[in-house]
Short mmCIF file of C-alpha atoms and ligand atoms in Angstrom, two decimals:
data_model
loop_
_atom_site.label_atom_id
_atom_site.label_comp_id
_atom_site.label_asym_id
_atom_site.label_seq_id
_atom_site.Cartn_x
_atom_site.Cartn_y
_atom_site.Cartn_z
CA UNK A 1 95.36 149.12 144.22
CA UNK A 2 98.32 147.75 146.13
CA UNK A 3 101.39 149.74 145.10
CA UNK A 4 104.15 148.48 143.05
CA UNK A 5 107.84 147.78 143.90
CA UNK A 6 110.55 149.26 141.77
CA UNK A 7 113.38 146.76 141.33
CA UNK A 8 116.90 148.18 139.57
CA UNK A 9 119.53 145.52 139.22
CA UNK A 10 122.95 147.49 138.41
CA UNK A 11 125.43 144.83 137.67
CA UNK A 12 128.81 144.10 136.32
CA UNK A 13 127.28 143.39 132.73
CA UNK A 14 123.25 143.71 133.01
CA UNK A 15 121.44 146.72 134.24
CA UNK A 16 117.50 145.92 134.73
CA UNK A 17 114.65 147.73 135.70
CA UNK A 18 111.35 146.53 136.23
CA UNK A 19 108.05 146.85 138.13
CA UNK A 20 107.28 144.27 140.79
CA UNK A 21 104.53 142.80 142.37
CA UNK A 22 104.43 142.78 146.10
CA UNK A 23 104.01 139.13 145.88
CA UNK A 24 107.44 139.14 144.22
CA UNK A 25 105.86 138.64 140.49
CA UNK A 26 107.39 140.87 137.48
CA UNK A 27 104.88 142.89 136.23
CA UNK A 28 107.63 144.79 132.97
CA UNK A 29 110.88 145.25 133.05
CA UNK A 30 113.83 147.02 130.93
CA UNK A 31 116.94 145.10 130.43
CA UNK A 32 119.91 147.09 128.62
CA UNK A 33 123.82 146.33 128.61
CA UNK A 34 124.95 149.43 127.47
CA UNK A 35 125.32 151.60 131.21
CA UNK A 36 129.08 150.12 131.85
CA UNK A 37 130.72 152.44 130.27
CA UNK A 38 129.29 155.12 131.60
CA UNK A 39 130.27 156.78 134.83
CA UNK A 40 128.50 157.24 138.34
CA UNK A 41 126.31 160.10 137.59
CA UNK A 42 125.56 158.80 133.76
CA UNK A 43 124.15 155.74 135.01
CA UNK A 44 121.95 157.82 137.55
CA UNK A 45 120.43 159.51 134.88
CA UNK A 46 120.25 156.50 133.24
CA UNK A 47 118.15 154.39 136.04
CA UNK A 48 116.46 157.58 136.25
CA UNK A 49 115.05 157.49 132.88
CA UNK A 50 114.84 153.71 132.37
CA UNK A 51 112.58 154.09 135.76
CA UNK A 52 110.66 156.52 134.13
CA UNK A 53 110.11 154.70 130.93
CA UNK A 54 109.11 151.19 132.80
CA UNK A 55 106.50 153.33 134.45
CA UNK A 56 104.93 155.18 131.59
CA UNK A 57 105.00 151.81 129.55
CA UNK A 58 102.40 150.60 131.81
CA UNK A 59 100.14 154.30 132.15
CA UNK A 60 101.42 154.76 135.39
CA UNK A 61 103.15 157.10 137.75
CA UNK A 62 105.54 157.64 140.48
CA UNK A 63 103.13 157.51 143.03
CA UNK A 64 101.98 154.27 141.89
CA UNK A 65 105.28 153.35 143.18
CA UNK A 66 106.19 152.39 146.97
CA UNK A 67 109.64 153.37 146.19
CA UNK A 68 112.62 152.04 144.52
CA UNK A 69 115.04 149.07 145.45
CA UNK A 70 118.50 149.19 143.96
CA UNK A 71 121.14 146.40 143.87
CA UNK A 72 124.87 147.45 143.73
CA UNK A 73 126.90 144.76 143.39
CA UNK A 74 129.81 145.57 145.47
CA UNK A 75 130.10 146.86 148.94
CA UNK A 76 127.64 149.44 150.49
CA UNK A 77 126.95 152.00 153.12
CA UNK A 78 124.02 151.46 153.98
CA UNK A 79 122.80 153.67 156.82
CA UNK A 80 124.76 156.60 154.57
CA UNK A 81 123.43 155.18 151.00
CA UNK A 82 126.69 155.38 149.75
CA UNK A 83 128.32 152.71 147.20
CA UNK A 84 131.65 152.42 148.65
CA UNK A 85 133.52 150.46 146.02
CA UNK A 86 132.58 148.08 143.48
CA UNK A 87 134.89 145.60 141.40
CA UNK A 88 132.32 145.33 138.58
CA UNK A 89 131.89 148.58 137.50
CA UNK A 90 133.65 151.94 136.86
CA UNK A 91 134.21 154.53 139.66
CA UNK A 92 131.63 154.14 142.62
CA UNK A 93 134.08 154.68 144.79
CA UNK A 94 132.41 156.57 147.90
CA UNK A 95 129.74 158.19 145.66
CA UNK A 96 126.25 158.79 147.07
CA UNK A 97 124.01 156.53 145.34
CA UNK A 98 121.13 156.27 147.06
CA UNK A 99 120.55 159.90 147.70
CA UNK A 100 121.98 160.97 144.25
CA UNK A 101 119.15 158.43 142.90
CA UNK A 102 116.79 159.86 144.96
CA UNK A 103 117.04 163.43 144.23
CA UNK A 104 115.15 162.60 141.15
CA UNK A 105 112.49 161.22 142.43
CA UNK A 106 109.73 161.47 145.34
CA UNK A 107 109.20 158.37 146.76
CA UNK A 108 111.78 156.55 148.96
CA UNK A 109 114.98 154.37 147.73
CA UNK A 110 117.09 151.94 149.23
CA UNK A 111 120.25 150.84 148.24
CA UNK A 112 122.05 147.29 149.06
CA UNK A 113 124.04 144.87 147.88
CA UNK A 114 123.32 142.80 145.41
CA UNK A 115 123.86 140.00 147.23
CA UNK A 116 122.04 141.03 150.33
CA UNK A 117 119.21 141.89 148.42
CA UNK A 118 118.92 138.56 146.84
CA UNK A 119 119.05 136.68 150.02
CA UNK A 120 115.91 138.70 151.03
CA UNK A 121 114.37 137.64 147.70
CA UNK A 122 114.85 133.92 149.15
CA UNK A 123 113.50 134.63 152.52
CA UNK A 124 110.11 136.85 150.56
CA UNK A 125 109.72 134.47 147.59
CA UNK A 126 111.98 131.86 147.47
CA UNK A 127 113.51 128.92 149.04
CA UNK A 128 113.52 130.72 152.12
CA UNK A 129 109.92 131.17 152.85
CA UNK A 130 108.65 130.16 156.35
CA UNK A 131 111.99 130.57 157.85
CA UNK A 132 112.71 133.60 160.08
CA UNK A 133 116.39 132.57 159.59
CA UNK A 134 118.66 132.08 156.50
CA UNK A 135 121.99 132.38 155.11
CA UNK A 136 122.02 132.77 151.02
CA UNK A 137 125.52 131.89 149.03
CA UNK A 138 125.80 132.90 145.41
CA UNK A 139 128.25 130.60 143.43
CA UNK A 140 129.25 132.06 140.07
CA UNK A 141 132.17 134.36 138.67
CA UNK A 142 132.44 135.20 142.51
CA UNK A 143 130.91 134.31 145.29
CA UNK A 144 128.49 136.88 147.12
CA UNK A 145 126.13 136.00 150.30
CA UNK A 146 123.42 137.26 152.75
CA UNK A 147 122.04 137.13 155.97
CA UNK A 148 118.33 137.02 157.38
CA UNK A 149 118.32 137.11 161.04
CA UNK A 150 114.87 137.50 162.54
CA UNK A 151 113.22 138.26 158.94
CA UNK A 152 115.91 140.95 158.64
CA UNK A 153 119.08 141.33 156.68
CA UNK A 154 122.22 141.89 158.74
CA UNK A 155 124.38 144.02 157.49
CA UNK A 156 127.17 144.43 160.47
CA UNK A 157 128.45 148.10 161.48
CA UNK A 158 128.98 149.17 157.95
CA UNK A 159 126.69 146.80 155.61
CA UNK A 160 129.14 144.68 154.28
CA UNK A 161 128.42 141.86 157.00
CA UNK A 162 128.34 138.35 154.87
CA UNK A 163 131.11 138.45 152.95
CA UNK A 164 131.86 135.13 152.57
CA UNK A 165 133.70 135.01 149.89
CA UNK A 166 136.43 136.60 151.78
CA UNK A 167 136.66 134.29 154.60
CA UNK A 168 139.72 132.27 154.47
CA UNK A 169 139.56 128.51 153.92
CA UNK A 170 143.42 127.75 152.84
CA UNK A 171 145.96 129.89 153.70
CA UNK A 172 147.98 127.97 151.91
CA UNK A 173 146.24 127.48 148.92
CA UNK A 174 147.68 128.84 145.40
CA UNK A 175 144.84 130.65 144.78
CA UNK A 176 145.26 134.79 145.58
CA UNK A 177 141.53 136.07 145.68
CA UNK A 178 140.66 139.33 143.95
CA UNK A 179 140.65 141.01 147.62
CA UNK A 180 144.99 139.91 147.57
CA UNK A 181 144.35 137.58 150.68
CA UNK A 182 145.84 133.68 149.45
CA UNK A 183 142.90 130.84 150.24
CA UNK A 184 139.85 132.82 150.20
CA UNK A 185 136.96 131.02 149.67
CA UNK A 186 136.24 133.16 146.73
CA UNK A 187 139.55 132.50 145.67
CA UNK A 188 139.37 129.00 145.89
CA UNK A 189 136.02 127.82 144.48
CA UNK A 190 134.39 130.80 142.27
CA UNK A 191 134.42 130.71 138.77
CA UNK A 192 137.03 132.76 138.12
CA UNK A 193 139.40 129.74 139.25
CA UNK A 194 138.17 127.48 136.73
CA UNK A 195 141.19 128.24 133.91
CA UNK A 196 143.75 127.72 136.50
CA UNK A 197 142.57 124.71 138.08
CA UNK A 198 141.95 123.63 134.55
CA UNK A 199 145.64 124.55 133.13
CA UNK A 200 146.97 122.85 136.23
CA UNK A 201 145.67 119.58 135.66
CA UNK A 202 146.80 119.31 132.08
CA UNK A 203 150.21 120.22 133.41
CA UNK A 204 150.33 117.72 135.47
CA UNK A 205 149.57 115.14 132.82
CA UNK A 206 146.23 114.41 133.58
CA UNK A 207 143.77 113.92 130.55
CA UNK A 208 141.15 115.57 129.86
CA UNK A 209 137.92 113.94 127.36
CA UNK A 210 136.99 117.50 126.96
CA UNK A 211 138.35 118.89 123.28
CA UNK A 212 141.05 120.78 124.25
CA UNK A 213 143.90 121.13 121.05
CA UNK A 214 147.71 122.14 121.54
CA UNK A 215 147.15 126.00 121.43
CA UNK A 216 143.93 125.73 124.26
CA UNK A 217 143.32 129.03 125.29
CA UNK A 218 142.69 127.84 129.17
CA UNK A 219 140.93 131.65 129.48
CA UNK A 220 138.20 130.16 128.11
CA UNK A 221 137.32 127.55 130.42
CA UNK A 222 134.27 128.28 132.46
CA UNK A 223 131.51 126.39 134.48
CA UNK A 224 129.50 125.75 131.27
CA UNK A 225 132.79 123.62 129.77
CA UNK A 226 133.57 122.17 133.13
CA UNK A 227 129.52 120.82 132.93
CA UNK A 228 130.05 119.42 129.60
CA UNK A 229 133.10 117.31 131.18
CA UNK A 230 131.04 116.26 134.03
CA UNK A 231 128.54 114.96 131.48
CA UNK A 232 131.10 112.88 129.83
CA UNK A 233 132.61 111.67 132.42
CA UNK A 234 136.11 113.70 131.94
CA UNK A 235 138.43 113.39 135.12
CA UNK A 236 139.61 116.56 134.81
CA UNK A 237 136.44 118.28 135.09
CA UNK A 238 135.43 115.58 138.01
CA UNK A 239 138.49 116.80 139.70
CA UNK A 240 138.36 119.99 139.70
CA UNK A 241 134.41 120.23 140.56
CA UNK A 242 135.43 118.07 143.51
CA UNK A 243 138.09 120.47 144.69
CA UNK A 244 135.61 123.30 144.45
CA UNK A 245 132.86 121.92 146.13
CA UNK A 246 135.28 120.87 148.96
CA UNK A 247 135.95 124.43 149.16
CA UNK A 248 132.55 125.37 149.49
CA UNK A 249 131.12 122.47 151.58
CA UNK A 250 134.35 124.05 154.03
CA UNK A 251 132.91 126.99 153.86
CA UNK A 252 129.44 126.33 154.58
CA UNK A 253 130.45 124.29 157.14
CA UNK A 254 131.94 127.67 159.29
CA UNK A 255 128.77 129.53 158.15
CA UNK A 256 126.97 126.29 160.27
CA UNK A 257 129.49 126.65 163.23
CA UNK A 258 128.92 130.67 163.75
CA UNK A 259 125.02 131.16 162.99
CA UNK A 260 123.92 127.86 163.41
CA UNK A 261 120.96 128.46 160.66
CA UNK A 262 117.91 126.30 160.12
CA UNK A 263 118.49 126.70 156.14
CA UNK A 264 121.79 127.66 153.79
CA UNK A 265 120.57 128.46 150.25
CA UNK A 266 122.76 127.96 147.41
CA UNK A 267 122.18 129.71 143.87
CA UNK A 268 124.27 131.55 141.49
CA UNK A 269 125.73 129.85 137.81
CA UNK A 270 128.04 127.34 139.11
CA UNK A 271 124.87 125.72 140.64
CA UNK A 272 124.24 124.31 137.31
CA UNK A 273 127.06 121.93 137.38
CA UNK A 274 124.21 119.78 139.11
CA UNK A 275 124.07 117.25 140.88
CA UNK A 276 127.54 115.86 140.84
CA UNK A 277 128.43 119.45 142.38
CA UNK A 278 125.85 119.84 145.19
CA UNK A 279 126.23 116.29 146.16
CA UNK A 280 129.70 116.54 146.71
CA UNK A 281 129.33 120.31 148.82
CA UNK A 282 126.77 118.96 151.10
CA UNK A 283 128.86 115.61 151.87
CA UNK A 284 131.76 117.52 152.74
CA UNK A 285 129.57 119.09 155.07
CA UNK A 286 128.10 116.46 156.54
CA UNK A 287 131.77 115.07 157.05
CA UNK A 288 132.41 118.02 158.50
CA UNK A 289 129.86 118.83 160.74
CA UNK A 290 129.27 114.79 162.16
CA UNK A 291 127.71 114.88 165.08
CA UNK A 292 127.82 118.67 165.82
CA UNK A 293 124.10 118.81 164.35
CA UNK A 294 121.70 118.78 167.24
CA UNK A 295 118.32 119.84 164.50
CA UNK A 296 118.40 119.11 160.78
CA UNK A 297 119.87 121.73 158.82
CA UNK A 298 118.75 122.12 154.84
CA UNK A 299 121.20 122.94 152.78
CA UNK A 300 119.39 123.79 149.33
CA UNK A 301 119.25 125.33 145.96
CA UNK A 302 117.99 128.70 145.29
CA UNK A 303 114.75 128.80 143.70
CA UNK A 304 115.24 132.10 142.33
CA UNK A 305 115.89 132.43 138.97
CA UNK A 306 117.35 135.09 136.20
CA UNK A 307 115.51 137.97 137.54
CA UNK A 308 116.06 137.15 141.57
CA UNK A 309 118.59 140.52 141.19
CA UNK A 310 115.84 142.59 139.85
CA UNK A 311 112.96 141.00 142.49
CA UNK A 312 115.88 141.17 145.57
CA UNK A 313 116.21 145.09 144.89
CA UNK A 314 112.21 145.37 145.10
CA UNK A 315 111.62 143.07 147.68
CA UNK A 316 114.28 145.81 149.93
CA UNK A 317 111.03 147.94 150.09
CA UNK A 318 109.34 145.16 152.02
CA UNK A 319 112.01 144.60 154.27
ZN1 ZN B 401 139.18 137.61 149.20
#
């Protein structure tokens, strides 16, 4: 029998572990919410046993395994395994993940990024196949990426190579990213902008079709209340969607200009704002980028779906 893939996604809410197919399908997997309040070595352990559980659930054992893939989703060390520092979770700061992982087990572990590891998941299973090239976006609360260059990931001197959320798109812009840098394109156009963008619009008189009373707590707007406006036409919502796709369609355009890639995927939640959305991010582009496109670029959705966290961290044993 072909060995199995270990996949542990350790994220800012959701910690799963499952067993994986080498062809990318989920064979189990444990899904539990409760790890965030623990600290670095807890949630070792706590992998640890989940890993062990997932295993015995199916009568098998470690060396059934061809290691273990883990996801961190902040920024990584990877020829030293270490998580350096992580906005999502508690502690992590310089702490030896991979090895501290491994210790409790025999067979091999990587760590990456979360983000990395899903942009391998494209390239393996996804909307990537077939190319030997790739840069992956994720569009949600923030806004992660990846690169494949020559059916690897590249990872820069450190591993934190693709950080596009962090590259700068308007240094003037109101927006101050998590990172402190103004005009980030994280700061502009993830979905932690939303409420401000939102709040701003009202203030300036325009009206929104959305229900919004006297006492709106603007906190709560997100991308699944910005969708509902698109769907009713609201101009508010329309606006704002526009401004963040700008942002984004700006930002894939410099990702065009320095690796000139045959394919830019785009997943994460804000995806599902539709059509309206990715319309708008690929004609900015295109405005962009006129004539400067010698061979057709595709700019397209991620076809991974809720687990692509959990099959990215596996899929790092293939890499
Ligand atoms: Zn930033």
């Amino acid at each position: 029998m072909e060995k199995l893939l270990c996949g542990v996604d350790l994220g800012g809410t959701k910690l799963s572990v499952g067993l994986v197919y080498p062809d990318g399908r989920i064979l189990d997997k444990i899904i539990v919410y409760d790890h965030i309040l623990k600290d670095e070595v807890a949630i070792v352990n706590y992998i640890t046993e989940l890993v062990r559980r997932v295993i015995s659930a199916n009568n098998l054992s470690e060396s059934d395994l061809e290691g273990i893939g883990l996801g961190f989703p902040g920024h990584v060390r990877y020829k030293d395994g270490f998580a350096i520092t992580t906005s999502n979770l508690k502690g992590f700061k310089n702490f030896p993940l991979r090895d501290s992982l491994s210790s409790n087990f025999s067979v091999p572990v990587r760590l990456d990024n979360d983000a990395n590891a899903q942009a391998f998941c494209e390239f393996k299973f996804g909307a990537g196949r077939g190319y030997d090239d790739l840069i992956f976006l994720t569009i949600s609360t923030g806004i992660g990426a990846g690169i494949v260059l020559n059916r690897k990931i590249y990872r820069g001197m450190t591993g934190t190579a693709g950080e596009f959320g962090h590259t700068i798109v308007d240094p003037n812009s109101d927006f101050v990213c998590t990172c402190g840098n103004r005009g980030c394109l994280m700061g502009c156009a993830c979905g932690l902008t939303l409420p401000a963008r939102f709040r701003k619009k009202i203030e300036k008189g325009l009206k929104t079709t959305l229900p919004v009373g006297n006492n709106f707590d603007f906190s709560q707007v997100d991308g699944k209340m910005i969708k509902q406006g698109l769907d009713r036409d609201d101009p508010v919502s329309k606006a704002i969607v526009t401004e963040c796709a700008d942002y984004i369609g700006i930002g894939i355009y410099n990702i065009f200009q320095v690796f000139n890639p045959p394919v830019i995927i785009l997943g994460g939640g804000l995806m599902n704002l539709g059509e309206f959305y990715f319309n708008r991010i690929k004609s900015k582009f295109y405005e962009l980028a006129r004539d400067m496109i010698f061979d057709s670029i595709e700019i397209v959705k991620s076809e991974a779906e809720a687990d692509a966290g959990l099959i990215g961290a596996a899929a790092l044993l293939l890499e």
